[in-house]
JSON list of C-alpha atoms in Angstrom, two decimals:
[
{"chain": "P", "resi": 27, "resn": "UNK", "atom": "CA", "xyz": [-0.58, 11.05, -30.86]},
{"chain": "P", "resi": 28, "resn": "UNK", "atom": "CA", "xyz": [1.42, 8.52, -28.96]},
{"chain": "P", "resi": 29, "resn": "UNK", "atom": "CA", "xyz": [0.58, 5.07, -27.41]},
{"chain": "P", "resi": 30, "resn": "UNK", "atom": "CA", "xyz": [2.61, 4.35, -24.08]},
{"chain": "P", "resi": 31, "resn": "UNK", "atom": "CA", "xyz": [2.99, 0.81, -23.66]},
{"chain": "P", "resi": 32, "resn": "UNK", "atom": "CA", "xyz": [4.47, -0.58, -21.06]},
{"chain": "P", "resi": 33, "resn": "UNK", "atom": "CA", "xyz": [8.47, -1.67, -21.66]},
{"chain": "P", "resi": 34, "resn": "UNK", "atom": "CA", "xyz": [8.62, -4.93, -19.54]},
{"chain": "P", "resi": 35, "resn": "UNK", "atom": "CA", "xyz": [5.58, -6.23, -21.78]},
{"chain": "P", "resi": 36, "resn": "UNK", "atom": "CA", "xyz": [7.87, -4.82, -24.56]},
{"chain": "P", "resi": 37, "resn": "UNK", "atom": "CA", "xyz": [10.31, -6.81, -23.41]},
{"chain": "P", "resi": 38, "resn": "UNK", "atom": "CA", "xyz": [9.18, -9.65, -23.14]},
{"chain": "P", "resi": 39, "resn": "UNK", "atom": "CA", "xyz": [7.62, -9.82, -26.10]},
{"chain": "P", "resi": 40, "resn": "UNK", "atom": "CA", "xyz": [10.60, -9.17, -28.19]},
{"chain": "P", "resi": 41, "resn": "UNK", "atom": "CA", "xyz": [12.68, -11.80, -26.28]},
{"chain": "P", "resi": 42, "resn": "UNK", "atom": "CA", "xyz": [14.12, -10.47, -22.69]},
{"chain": "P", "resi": 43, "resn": "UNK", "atom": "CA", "xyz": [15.47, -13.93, -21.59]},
{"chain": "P", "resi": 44, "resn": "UNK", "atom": "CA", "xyz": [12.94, -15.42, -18.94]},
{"chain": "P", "resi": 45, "resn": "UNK", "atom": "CA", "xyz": [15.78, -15.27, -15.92]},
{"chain": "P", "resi": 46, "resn": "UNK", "atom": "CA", "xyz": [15.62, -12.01, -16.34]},
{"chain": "P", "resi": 47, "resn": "UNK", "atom": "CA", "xyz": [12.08, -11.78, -15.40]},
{"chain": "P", "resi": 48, "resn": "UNK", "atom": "CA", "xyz": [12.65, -14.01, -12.38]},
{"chain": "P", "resi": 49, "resn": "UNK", "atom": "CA", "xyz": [15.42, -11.86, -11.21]},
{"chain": "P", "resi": 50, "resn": "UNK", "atom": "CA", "xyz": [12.94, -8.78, -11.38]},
{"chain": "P", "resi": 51, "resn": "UNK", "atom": "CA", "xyz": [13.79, -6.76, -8.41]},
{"chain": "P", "resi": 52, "resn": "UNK", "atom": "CA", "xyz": [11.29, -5.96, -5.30]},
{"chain": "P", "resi": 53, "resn": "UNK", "atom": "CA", "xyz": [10.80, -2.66, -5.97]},
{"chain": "P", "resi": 54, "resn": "UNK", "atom": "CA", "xyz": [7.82, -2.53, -3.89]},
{"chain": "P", "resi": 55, "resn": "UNK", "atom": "CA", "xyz": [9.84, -3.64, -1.18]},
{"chain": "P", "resi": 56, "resn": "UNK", "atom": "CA", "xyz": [12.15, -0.98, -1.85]},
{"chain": "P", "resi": 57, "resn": "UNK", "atom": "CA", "xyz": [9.13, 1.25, -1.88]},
{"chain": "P", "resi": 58, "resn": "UNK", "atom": "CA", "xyz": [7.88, -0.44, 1.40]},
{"chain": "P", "resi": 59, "resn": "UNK", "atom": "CA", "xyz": [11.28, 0.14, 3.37]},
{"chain": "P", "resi": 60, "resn": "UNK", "atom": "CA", "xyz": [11.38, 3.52, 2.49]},
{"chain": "P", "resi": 61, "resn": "UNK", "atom": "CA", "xyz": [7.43, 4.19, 3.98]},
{"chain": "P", "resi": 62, "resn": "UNK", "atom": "CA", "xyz": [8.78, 2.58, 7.09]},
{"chain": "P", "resi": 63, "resn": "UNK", "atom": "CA", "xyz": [11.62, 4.54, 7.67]},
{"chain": "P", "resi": 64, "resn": "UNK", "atom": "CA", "xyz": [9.34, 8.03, 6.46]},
{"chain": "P", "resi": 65, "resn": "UNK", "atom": "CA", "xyz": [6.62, 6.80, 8.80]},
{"chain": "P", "resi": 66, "resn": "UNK", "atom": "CA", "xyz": [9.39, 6.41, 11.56]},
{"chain": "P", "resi": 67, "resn": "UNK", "atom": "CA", "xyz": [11.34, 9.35, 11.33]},
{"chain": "P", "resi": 68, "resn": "UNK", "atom": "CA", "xyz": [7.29, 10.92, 11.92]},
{"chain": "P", "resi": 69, "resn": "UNK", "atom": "CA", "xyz": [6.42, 9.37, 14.66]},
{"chain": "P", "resi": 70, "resn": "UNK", "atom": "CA", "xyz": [9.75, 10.16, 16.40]},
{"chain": "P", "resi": 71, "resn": "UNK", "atom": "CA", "xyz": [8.90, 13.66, 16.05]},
{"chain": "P", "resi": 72, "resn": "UNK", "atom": "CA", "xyz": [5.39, 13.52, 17.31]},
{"chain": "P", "resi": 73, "resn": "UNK", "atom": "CA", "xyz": [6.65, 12.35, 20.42]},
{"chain": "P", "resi": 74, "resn": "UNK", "atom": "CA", "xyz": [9.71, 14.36, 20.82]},
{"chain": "P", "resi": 75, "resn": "UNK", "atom": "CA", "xyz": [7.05, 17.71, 20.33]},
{"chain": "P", "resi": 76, "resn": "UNK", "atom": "CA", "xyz": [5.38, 16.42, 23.11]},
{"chain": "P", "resi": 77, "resn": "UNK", "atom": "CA", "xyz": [8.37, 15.84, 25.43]},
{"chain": "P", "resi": 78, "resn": "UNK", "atom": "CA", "xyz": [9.85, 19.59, 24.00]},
{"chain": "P", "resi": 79, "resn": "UNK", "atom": "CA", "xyz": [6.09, 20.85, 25.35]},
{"chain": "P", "resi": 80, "resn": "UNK", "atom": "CA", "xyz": [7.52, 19.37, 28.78]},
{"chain": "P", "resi": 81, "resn": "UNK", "atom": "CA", "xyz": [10.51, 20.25, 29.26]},
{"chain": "P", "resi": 82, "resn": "UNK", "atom": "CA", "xyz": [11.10, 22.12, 32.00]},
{"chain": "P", "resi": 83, "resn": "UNK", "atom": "CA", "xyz": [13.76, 20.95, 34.09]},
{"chain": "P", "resi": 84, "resn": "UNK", "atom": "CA", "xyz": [17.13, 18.41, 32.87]},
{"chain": "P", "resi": 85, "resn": "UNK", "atom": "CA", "xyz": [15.18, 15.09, 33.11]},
{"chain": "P", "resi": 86, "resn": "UNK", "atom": "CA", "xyz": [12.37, 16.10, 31.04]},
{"chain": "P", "resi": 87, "resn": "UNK", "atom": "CA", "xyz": [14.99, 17.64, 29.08]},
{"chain": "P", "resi": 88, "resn": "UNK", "atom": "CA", "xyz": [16.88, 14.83, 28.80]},
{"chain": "P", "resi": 89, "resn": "UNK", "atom": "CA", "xyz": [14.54, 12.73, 27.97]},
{"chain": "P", "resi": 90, "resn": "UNK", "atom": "CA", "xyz": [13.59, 14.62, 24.91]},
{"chain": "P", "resi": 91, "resn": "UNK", "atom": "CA", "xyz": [17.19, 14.78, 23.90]},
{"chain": "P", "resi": 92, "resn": "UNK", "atom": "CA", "xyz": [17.49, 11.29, 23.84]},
{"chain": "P", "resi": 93, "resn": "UNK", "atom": "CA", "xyz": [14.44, 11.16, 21.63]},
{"chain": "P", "resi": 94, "resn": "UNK", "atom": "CA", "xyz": [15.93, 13.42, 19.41]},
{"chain": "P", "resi": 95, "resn": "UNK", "atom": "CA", "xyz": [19.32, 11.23, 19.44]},
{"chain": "P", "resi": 96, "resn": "UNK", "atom": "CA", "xyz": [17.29, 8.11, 18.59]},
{"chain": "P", "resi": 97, "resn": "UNK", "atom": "CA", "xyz": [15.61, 9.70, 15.47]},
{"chain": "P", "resi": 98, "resn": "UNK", "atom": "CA", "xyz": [18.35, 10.94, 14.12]},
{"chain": "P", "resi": 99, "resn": "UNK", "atom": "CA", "xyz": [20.47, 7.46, 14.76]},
{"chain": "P", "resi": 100, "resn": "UNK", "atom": "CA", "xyz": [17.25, 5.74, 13.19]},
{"chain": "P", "resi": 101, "resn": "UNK", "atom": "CA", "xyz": [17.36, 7.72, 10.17]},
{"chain": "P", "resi": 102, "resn": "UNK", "atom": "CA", "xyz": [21.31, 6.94, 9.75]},
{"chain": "P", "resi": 103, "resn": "UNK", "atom": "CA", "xyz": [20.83, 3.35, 10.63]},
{"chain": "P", "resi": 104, "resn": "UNK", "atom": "CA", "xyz": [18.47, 2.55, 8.00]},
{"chain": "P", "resi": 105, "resn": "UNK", "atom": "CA", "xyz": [20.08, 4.72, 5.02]},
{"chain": "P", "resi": 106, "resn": "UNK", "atom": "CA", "xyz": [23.48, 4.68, 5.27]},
{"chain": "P", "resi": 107, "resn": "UNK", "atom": "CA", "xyz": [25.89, 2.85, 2.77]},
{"chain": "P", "resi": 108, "resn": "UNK", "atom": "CA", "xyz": [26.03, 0.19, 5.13]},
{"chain": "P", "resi": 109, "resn": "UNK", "atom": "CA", "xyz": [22.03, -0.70, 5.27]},
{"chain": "P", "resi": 110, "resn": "UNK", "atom": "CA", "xyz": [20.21, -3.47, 3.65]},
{"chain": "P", "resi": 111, "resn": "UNK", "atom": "CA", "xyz": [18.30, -0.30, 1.89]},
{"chain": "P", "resi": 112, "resn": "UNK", "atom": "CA", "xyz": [21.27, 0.61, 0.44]},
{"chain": "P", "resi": 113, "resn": "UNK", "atom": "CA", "xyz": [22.40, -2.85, -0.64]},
{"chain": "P", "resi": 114, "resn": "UNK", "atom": "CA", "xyz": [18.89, -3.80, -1.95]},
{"chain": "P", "resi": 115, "resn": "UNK", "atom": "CA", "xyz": [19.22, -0.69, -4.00]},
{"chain": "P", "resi": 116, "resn": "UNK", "atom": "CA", "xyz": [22.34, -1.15, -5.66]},
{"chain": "P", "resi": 117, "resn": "UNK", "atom": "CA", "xyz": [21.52, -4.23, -6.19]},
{"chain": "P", "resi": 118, "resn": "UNK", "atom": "CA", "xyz": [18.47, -3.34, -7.91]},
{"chain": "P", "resi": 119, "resn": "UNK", "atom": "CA", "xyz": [20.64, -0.94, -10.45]},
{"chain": "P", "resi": 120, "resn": "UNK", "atom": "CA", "xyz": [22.99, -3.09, -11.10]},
{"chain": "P", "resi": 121, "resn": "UNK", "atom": "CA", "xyz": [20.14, -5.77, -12.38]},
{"chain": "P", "resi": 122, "resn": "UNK", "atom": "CA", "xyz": [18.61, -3.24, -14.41]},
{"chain": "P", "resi": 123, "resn": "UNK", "atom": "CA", "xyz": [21.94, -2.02, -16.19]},
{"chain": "P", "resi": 124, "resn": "UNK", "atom": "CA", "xyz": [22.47, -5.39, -17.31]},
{"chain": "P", "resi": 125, "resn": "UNK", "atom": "CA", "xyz": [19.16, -5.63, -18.49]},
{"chain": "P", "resi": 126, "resn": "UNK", "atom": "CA", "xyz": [19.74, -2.30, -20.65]},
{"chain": "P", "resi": 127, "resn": "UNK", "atom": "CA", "xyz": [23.45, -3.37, -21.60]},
{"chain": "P", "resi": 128, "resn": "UNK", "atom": "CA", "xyz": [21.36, -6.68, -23.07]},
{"chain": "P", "resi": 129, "resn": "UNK", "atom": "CA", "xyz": [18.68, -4.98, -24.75]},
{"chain": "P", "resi": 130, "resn": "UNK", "atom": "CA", "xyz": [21.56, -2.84, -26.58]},
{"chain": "P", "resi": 131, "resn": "UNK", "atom": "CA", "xyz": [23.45, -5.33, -27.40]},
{"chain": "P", "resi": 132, "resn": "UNK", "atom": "CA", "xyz": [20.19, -7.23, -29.10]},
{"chain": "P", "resi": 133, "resn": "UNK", "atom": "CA", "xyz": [18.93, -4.29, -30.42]},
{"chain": "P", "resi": 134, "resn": "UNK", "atom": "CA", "xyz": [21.51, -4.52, -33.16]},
{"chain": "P", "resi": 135, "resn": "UNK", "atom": "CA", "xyz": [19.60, -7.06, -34.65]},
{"chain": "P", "resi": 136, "resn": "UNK", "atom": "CA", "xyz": [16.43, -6.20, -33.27]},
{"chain": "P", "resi": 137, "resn": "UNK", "atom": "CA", "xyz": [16.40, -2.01, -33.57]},
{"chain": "P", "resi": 138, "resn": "UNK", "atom": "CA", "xyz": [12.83, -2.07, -31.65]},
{"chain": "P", "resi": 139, "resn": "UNK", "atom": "CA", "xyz": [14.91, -2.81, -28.27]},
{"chain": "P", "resi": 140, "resn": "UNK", "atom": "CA", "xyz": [16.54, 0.22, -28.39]},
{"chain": "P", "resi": 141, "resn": "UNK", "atom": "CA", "xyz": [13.35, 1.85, -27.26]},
{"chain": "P", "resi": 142, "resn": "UNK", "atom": "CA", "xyz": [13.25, -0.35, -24.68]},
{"chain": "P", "resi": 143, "resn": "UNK", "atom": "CA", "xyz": [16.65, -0.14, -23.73]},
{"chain": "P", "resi": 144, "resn": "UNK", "atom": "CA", "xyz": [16.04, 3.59, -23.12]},
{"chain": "P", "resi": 145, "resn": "UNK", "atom": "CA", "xyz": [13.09, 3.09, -21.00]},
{"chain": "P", "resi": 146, "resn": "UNK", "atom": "CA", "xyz": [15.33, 0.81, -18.64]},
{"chain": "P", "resi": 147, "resn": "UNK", "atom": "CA", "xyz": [17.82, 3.61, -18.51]},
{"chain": "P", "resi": 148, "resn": "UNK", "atom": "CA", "xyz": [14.71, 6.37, -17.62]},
{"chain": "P", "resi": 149, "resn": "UNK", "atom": "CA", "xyz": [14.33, 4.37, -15.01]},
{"chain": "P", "resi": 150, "resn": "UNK", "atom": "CA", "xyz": [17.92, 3.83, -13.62]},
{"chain": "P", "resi": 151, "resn": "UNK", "atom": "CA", "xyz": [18.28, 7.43, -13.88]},
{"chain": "P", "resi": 152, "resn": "UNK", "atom": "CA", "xyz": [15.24, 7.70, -11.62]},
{"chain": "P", "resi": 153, "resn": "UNK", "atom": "CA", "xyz": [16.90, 5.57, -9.00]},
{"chain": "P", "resi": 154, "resn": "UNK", "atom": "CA", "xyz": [19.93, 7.11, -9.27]},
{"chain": "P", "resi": 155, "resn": "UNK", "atom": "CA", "xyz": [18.73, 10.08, -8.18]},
{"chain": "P", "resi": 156, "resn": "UNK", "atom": "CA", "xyz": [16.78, 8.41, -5.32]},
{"chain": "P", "resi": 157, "resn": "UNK", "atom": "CA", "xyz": [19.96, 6.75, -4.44]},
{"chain": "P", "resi": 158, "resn": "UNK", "atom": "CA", "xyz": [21.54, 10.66, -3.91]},
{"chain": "P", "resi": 159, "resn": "UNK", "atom": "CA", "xyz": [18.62, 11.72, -2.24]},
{"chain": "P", "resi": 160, "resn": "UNK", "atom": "CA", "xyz": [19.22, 9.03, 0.31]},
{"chain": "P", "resi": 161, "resn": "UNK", "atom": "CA", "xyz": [22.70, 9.48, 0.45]},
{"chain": "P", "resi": 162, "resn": "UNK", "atom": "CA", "xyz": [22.86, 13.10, 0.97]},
{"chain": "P", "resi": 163, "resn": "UNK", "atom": "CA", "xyz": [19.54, 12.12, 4.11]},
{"chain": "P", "resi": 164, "resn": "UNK", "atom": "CA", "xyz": [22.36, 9.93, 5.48]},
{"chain": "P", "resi": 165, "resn": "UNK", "atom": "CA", "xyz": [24.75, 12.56, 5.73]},
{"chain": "P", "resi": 166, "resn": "UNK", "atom": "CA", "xyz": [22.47, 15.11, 7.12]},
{"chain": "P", "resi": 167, "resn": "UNK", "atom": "CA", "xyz": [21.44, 12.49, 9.71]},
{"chain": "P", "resi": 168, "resn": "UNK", "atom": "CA", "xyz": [25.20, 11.89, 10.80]},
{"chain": "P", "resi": 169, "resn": "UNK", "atom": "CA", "xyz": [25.48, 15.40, 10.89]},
{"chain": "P", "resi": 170, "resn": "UNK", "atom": "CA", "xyz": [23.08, 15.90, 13.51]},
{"chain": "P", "resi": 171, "resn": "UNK", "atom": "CA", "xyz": [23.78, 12.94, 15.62]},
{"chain": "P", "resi": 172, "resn": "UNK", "atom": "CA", "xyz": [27.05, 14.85, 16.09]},
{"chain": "P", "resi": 173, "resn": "UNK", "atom": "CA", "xyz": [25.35, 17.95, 16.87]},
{"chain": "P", "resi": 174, "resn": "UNK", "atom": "CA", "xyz": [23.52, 16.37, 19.46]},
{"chain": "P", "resi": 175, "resn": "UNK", "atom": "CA", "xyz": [26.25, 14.54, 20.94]},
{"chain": "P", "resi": 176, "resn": "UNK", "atom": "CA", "xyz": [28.33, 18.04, 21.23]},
{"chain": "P", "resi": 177, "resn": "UNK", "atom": "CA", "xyz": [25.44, 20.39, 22.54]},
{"chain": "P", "resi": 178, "resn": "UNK", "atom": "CA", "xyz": [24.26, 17.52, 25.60]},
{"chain": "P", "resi": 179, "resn": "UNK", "atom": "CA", "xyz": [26.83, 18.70, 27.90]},
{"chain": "P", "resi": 180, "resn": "UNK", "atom": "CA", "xyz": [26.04, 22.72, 26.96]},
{"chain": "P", "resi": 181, "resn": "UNK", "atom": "CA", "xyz": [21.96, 21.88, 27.65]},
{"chain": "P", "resi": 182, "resn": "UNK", "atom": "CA", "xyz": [22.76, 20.01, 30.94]},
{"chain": "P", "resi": 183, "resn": "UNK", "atom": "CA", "xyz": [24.77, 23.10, 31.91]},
{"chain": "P", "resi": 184, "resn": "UNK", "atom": "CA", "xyz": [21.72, 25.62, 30.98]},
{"chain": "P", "resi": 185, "resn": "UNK", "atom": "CA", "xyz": [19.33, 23.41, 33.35]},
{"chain": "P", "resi": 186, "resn": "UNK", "atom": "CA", "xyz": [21.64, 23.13, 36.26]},
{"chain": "P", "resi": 187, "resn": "UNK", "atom": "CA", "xyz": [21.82, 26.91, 36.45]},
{"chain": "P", "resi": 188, "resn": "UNK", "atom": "CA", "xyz": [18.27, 27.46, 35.95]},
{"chain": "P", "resi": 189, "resn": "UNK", "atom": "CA", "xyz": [18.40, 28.47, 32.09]},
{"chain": "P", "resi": 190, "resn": "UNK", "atom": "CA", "xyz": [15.72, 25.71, 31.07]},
{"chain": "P", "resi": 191, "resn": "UNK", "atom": "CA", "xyz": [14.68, 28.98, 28.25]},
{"chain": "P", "resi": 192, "resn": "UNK", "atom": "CA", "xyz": [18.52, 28.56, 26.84]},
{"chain": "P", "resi": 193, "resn": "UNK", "atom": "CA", "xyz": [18.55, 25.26, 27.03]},
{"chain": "P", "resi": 194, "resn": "UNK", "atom": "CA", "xyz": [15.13, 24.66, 24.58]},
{"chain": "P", "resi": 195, "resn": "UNK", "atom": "CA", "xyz": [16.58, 26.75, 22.37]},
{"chain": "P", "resi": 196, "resn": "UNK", "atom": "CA", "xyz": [19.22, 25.10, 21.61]},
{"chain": "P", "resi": 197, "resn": "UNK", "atom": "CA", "xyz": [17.19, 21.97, 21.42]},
{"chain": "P", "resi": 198, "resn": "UNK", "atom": "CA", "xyz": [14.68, 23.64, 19.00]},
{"chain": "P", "resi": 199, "resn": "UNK", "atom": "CA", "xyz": [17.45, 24.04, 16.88]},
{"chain": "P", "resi": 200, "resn": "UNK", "atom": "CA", "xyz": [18.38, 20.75, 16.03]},
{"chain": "P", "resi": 201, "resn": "UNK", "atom": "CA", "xyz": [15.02, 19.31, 16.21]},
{"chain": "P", "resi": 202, "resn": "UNK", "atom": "CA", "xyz": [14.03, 22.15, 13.39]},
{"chain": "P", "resi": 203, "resn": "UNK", "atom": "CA", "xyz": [16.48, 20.30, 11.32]},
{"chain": "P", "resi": 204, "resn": "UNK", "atom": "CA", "xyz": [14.77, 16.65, 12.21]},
{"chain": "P", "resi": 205, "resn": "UNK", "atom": "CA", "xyz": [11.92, 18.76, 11.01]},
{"chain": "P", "resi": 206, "resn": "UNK", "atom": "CA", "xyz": [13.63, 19.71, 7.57]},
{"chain": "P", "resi": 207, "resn": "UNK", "atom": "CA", "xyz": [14.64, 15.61, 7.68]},
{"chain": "P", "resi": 208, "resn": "UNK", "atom": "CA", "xyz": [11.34, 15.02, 7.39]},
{"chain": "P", "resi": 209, "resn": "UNK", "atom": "CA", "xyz": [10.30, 16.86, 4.54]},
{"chain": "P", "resi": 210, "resn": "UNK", "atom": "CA", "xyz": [13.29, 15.83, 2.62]},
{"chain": "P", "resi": 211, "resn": "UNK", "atom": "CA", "xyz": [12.11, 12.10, 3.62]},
{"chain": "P", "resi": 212, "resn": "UNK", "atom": "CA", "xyz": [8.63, 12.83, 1.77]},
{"chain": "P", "resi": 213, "resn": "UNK", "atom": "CA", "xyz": [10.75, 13.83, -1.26]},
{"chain": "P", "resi": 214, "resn": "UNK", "atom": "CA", "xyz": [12.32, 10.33, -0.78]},
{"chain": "P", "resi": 215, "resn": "UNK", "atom": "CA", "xyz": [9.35, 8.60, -0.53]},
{"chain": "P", "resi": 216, "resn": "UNK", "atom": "CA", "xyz": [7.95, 10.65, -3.64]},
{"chain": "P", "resi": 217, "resn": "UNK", "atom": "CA", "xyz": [11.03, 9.60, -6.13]},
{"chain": "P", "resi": 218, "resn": "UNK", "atom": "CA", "xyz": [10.76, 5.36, -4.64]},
{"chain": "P", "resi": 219, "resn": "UNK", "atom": "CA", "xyz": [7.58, 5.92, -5.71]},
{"chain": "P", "resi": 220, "resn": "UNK", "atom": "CA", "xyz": [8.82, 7.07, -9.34]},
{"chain": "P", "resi": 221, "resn": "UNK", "atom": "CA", "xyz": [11.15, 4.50, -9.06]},
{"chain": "P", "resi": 222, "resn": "UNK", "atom": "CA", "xyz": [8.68, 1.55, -8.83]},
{"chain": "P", "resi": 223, "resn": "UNK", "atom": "CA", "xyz": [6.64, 2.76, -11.91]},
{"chain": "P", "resi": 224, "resn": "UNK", "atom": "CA", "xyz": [7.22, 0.07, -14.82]},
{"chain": "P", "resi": 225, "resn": "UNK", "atom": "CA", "xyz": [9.93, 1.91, -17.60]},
{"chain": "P", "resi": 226, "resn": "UNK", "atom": "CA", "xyz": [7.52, 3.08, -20.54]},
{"chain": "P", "resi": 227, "resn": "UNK", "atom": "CA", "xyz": [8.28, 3.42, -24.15]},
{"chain": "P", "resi": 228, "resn": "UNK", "atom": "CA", "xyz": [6.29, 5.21, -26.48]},
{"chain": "P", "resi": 229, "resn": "UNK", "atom": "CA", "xyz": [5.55, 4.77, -30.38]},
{"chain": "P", "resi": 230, "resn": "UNK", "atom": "CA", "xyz": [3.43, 6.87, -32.86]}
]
């Protein structure tokens, strides 16, 4: 039977220098942002099903297209490689592969801290994947603010002529795919969350 322990009480006890404890990332930060930005990307599409529900003519219409611009710009905004997400994240791998390279280099002395070493690298793994996840979100979220952009003059066209049933259409298109955005962001939200647990090592 094994006994999980926890690997930053590990750590410490065998010696993980003291900075490195002060320079322990905010995951829950991390974890925090990406609620927000879940949270967001939900709220945005509660309101544009309610202005879809009510659009009739091009200024209802309109407005709910520029809803569905903004939630798809929001998304983008907060998760491309440009975002403080992003940066926050790196910068939270980057800590932790150090602290791995460390405990490897020790653990020639000390073989205990190669356990440990590999629980670090569990959890890098585990944020690397997050880190896809949101960088594949991004993409899908540029993606769609083109979409948008392209199909405003074709929905403006089906109102003026009295198409308002064409023009919804189209528009539940793309907002099916803020739709599958939103899933994908509760798979986001999910792995952060896998992310933040403490790296565990076990020993019979």
């Amino acid at each position: 039977m094994k006994t999980f322990i926890s690997a930053i009480a590990v750590a410490t006890v065998l010696a993980l220098p003291a900075a490195a404890q002060q320079d322990e990332p905010d995951v829950a930060s991390l974890v925090d942002d990406v609620t927000t930005i879940a949270q967001g990307l939900e709220g945005r599409i509660e309101t544009l099903s309610a202005q879809m529900a009510e659009a009739s003519d091009l200024e209802a219409g309109t407005k709910a297209l520029d809803e569905m611009l903004a939630a798809a710009r929001e998304v983008y905004d907060s998760l491309n490689r440009d975002s403080e997400l992003w940066d926050e994240m790196n910068g939270m791998l980057d800590t932790w592969s150090e602290r791995r390279d460390d405990l490897l280099e020790r653990a020639a002395d000390i073989p205990q801290l190669k356990e440990v070493a590999d629980g670090w690298q569990g959890r890098i793994d585990r944020g690397i994947t997050l880190r896809q996840q949101i960088t594949e979100q991004a993409a899908e979220s540029q993606a769609l603010i083109a979409q948008i952009e392209d199909q405003r003059e074709v929905i403006v066209a089906y109102y003026e002529a009295a198409l308002a049933d064409q023009a919804l259409a189209t528009m539940e298109a793309m907002s099916a795919e803020l739709g599958t955005m939103n899933e994908k962001m509760s798979g986001i939200l999910t792995q952060a969350n896998l992310v933040a647990e403490t790296p565990s090592v076990s020993q019979e």
